[in-house]
XYZ file of C-alpha atoms in Angstrom:
223
model
C 10.539 -12.573 9.517
C 9.002 -9.178 10.299
C 11.435 -6.335 10.978
C 10.968 -3.784 13.759
C 13.016 -0.634 14.275
C 13.371 0.571 17.877
C 14.328 4.238 18.257
C 15.092 4.609 21.967
C 17.964 6.347 23.792
C 17.556 4.349 27.023
C 19.679 1.286 26.340
C 17.997 -0.926 28.972
C 14.506 -0.180 27.685
C 15.590 -0.650 24.070
C 17.146 -4.027 24.875
C 14.050 -5.087 26.821
C 11.850 -4.277 23.823
C 14.263 -6.060 21.493
C 14.469 -9.197 23.655
C 10.708 -9.632 23.920
C 10.183 -8.987 20.233
C 12.940 -11.377 19.181
C 11.509 -14.092 21.432
C 8.237 -13.560 19.575
C 9.925 -14.061 16.204
C 10.695 -10.506 15.116
C 13.995 -9.215 13.771
C 14.994 -5.964 15.449
C 17.283 -3.036 14.714
C 17.966 -0.221 17.151
C 18.892 3.450 17.022
C 19.672 5.662 20.015
C 19.209 9.025 18.287
C 16.261 10.470 16.433
C 18.342 11.481 13.420
C 19.930 8.028 13.127
C 16.567 6.331 13.550
C 14.970 8.460 10.853
C 17.790 7.663 8.434
C 17.336 3.935 9.065
C 13.559 4.161 8.785
C 13.750 5.834 5.386
C 16.659 3.833 3.967
C 15.405 0.384 4.986
C 12.073 -1.427 4.878
C 10.665 -2.080 8.343
C 7.279 -3.577 9.141
C 6.872 -1.342 12.207
C 8.756 1.353 14.105
C 8.706 1.960 17.870
C 9.691 5.529 18.749
C 10.402 7.287 22.027
C 9.499 10.983 22.109
C 12.377 12.402 24.138
C 15.350 11.604 21.936
C 18.693 13.328 21.365
C 19.220 15.095 18.055
C 15.598 14.960 16.923
C 12.585 14.154 19.080
C 9.984 11.536 18.241
C 7.471 14.086 16.971
C 10.020 15.387 14.464
C 10.935 11.844 13.444
C 7.388 10.875 12.511
C 6.738 14.222 10.812
C 9.679 13.634 8.456
C 8.962 9.919 8.090
C 5.373 10.492 6.962
C 6.629 12.587 4.051
C 8.141 9.422 2.562
C 6.643 6.301 4.153
C 3.488 4.982 5.840
C 5.237 2.379 8.003
C 3.200 1.706 11.181
C 4.551 3.677 14.160
C 4.019 3.123 17.875
C 5.066 5.865 20.292
C 6.455 4.450 23.541
C 7.045 7.319 25.920
C 7.114 8.459 29.537
C 5.152 11.537 28.433
C 1.623 10.557 29.395
C -0.415 13.743 29.019
C -3.419 13.753 26.755
C -1.866 16.620 24.794
C 1.182 14.509 23.914
C -0.991 11.535 22.949
C -3.235 13.675 20.760
C -0.232 15.304 19.123
C 1.480 11.971 18.466
C -1.594 10.366 16.947
C -2.354 13.522 14.998
C 1.084 13.420 13.384
C 0.378 9.949 12.046
C 1.288 7.483 14.801
C -0.783 4.307 14.894
C -0.602 3.837 18.662
C 0.705 5.450 21.857
C 1.947 3.436 24.836
C 3.138 5.050 28.060
C 6.029 3.920 30.246
C 6.202 1.827 32.330
C 4.732 -0.701 29.928
C 3.895 -4.372 29.744
C 6.294 -6.120 27.308
C 3.580 -8.651 26.518
C 1.125 -5.907 25.628
C 3.756 -4.206 23.475
C 4.334 -7.406 21.489
C 0.584 -7.895 21.087
C 0.138 -4.366 19.764
C 3.075 -4.732 17.397
C 1.518 -7.882 15.935
C -1.895 -6.239 15.648
C -0.630 -3.134 13.850
C 1.544 -5.080 11.426
C -1.396 -7.343 10.596
C -3.731 -4.372 10.131
C -1.245 -2.573 7.884
C -0.730 -5.673 5.731
C -4.487 -6.074 5.335
C -4.929 -2.440 4.302
C -1.951 -2.578 1.928
C -3.252 -5.732 0.288
C -6.671 -4.161 -0.097
C -5.159 -1.096 -1.766
C -3.276 -3.350 -4.195
C -6.546 -5.079 -5.064
C -8.124 -1.828 -6.216
C -7.099 -0.011 -9.393
C -8.200 3.596 -9.787
C -8.033 5.642 -12.994
C -10.036 8.849 -12.971
C -13.705 7.948 -12.666
C -12.969 4.240 -13.247
C -12.429 1.789 -10.389
C -11.549 -1.885 -10.722
C -11.993 -3.911 -7.541
C -10.087 -7.128 -8.255
C -11.128 -8.792 -5.018
C -14.836 -8.239 -5.698
C -14.395 -8.673 -9.470
C -16.293 -5.410 -9.893
C -15.895 -2.399 -12.175
C -17.495 0.959 -11.416
C -17.612 4.260 -13.266
C -18.616 7.302 -11.213
C -19.462 4.812 -8.428
C -21.975 3.037 -10.675
C -21.289 -0.647 -11.288
C -20.647 -1.641 -14.912
C -21.618 -5.067 -16.224
C -18.817 -6.740 -18.191
C -18.500 -10.224 -19.622
C -15.653 -12.369 -18.342
C -13.447 -11.647 -21.369
C -14.276 -7.925 -21.312
C -13.259 -7.797 -17.662
C -10.050 -9.762 -18.273
C -9.120 -7.500 -21.173
C -9.753 -4.305 -19.214
C -7.896 -5.598 -16.149
C -4.865 -6.653 -18.183
C -4.588 -3.242 -19.827
C -5.202 -1.399 -16.540
C -2.493 -3.410 -14.770
C -0.053 -2.399 -17.499
C -0.767 1.324 -17.965
C 0.901 3.343 -20.711
C 2.156 0.193 -22.450
C 0.967 -0.492 -25.973
C -0.087 -4.040 -26.864
C -0.811 -5.346 -30.347
C -4.044 -7.192 -31.073
C -2.021 -10.385 -31.453
C -0.491 -10.052 -27.998
C -3.835 -9.246 -26.382
C -5.500 -12.188 -28.109
C -2.741 -14.478 -26.858
C -2.866 -13.135 -23.285
C -6.639 -13.057 -22.878
C -7.949 -15.823 -25.120
C -4.933 -18.116 -25.247
C -3.089 -19.598 -28.171
C -5.573 -22.445 -28.567
C -8.657 -20.224 -28.581
C -11.128 -20.488 -31.414
C -11.353 -17.309 -33.470
C -8.923 -14.634 -34.589
C -7.444 -11.337 -33.460
C -10.411 -9.383 -34.830
C -12.291 -10.350 -31.685
C -9.925 -8.072 -29.755
C -11.158 -5.047 -31.688
C -14.770 -6.014 -31.023
C -14.161 -6.475 -27.277
C -12.197 -3.237 -26.997
C -15.121 -1.339 -28.493
C -17.593 -3.046 -26.159
C -15.489 -2.144 -23.143
C -15.178 1.452 -24.328
C -18.917 1.729 -24.806
C -19.411 0.729 -21.184
C -16.633 2.641 -19.372
C -16.097 5.809 -21.435
C -18.444 8.316 -19.856
C -18.329 12.118 -19.903
C -15.562 12.212 -22.522
C -13.085 10.415 -20.264
C -11.241 7.936 -22.481
C -9.342 5.097 -20.801
C -8.231 2.885 -23.698
C -6.340 4.553 -26.523
C -5.848 3.251 -30.044
C -2.278 3.581 -31.269
C -2.825 3.327 -34.997
C -0.812 0.615 -36.674
C 0.454 -0.675 -33.310
C -2.335 -1.610 -30.898
C -3.991 -0.398 -27.702
C -2.921 1.081 -24.393
C -4.553 2.069 -21.117
C -3.859 5.621 -19.983
C-alpha cells in the first residue's frame, strides 16, 4: 500500500484529501504544522507528500527546501495561493506539481497516482544503471559504454564485470568468481577468471582509468 503524507493545517481539507486517497487504496498520515510535517517526511518513507503553502511554524516553501536536502520524495503543492509567482517558486524549489484550491478530489487522486508511478519508473531506471567514472553499465539494455562509446563484451565478460561492479570495493578470490560466474559444474578451472579479467580490462580501461584492481594473493575488486 502506497503511503501519502498530507501537511495541511485546515482539518476539513486534510480529512477530505485523506478520505479520497484512502478510498483509492492509499495509506495516509497527516500533519497540521510545517515543522511536524517535515520531521515526519524525513523520518519516515512516504511515496508522496501533499503540502499546503500557508502553514504554521514553517511554510510549505521552507518545508520542501529542507526536504530536498535529504530526500527526493514526490511533492504536490495544494494551495489557495494561485499566482504564477507562487507556482513558479514552488516548482523551482523542487515540487513535482502545483494544484490550487478549490480542487477536484478526483483530479488530486489521479495526479497522486501519476506522480508516484513516474517516480517509481525513474527510480527503477536509475537502479538499472551503474556509473563508475567514465564507465556506464546499463543493465536493462545489457550495454556497457566507456566515454559514451559502446564496448563489445562476451556474455561471460559482461557477467563478470557486472558482478564486480554491483559489489564495489569488495575483494573476491578467483575461486569465488569462477563459482559465481561459471558455476560449480562448469568445464575448466579458475585460470579462466584471470584471462577474462584481462580481456575486460583491455576493453574498459581507457585513459589510465583503472576499474578492476588486483589484490595480490587475494583476488580482484572493482573500485
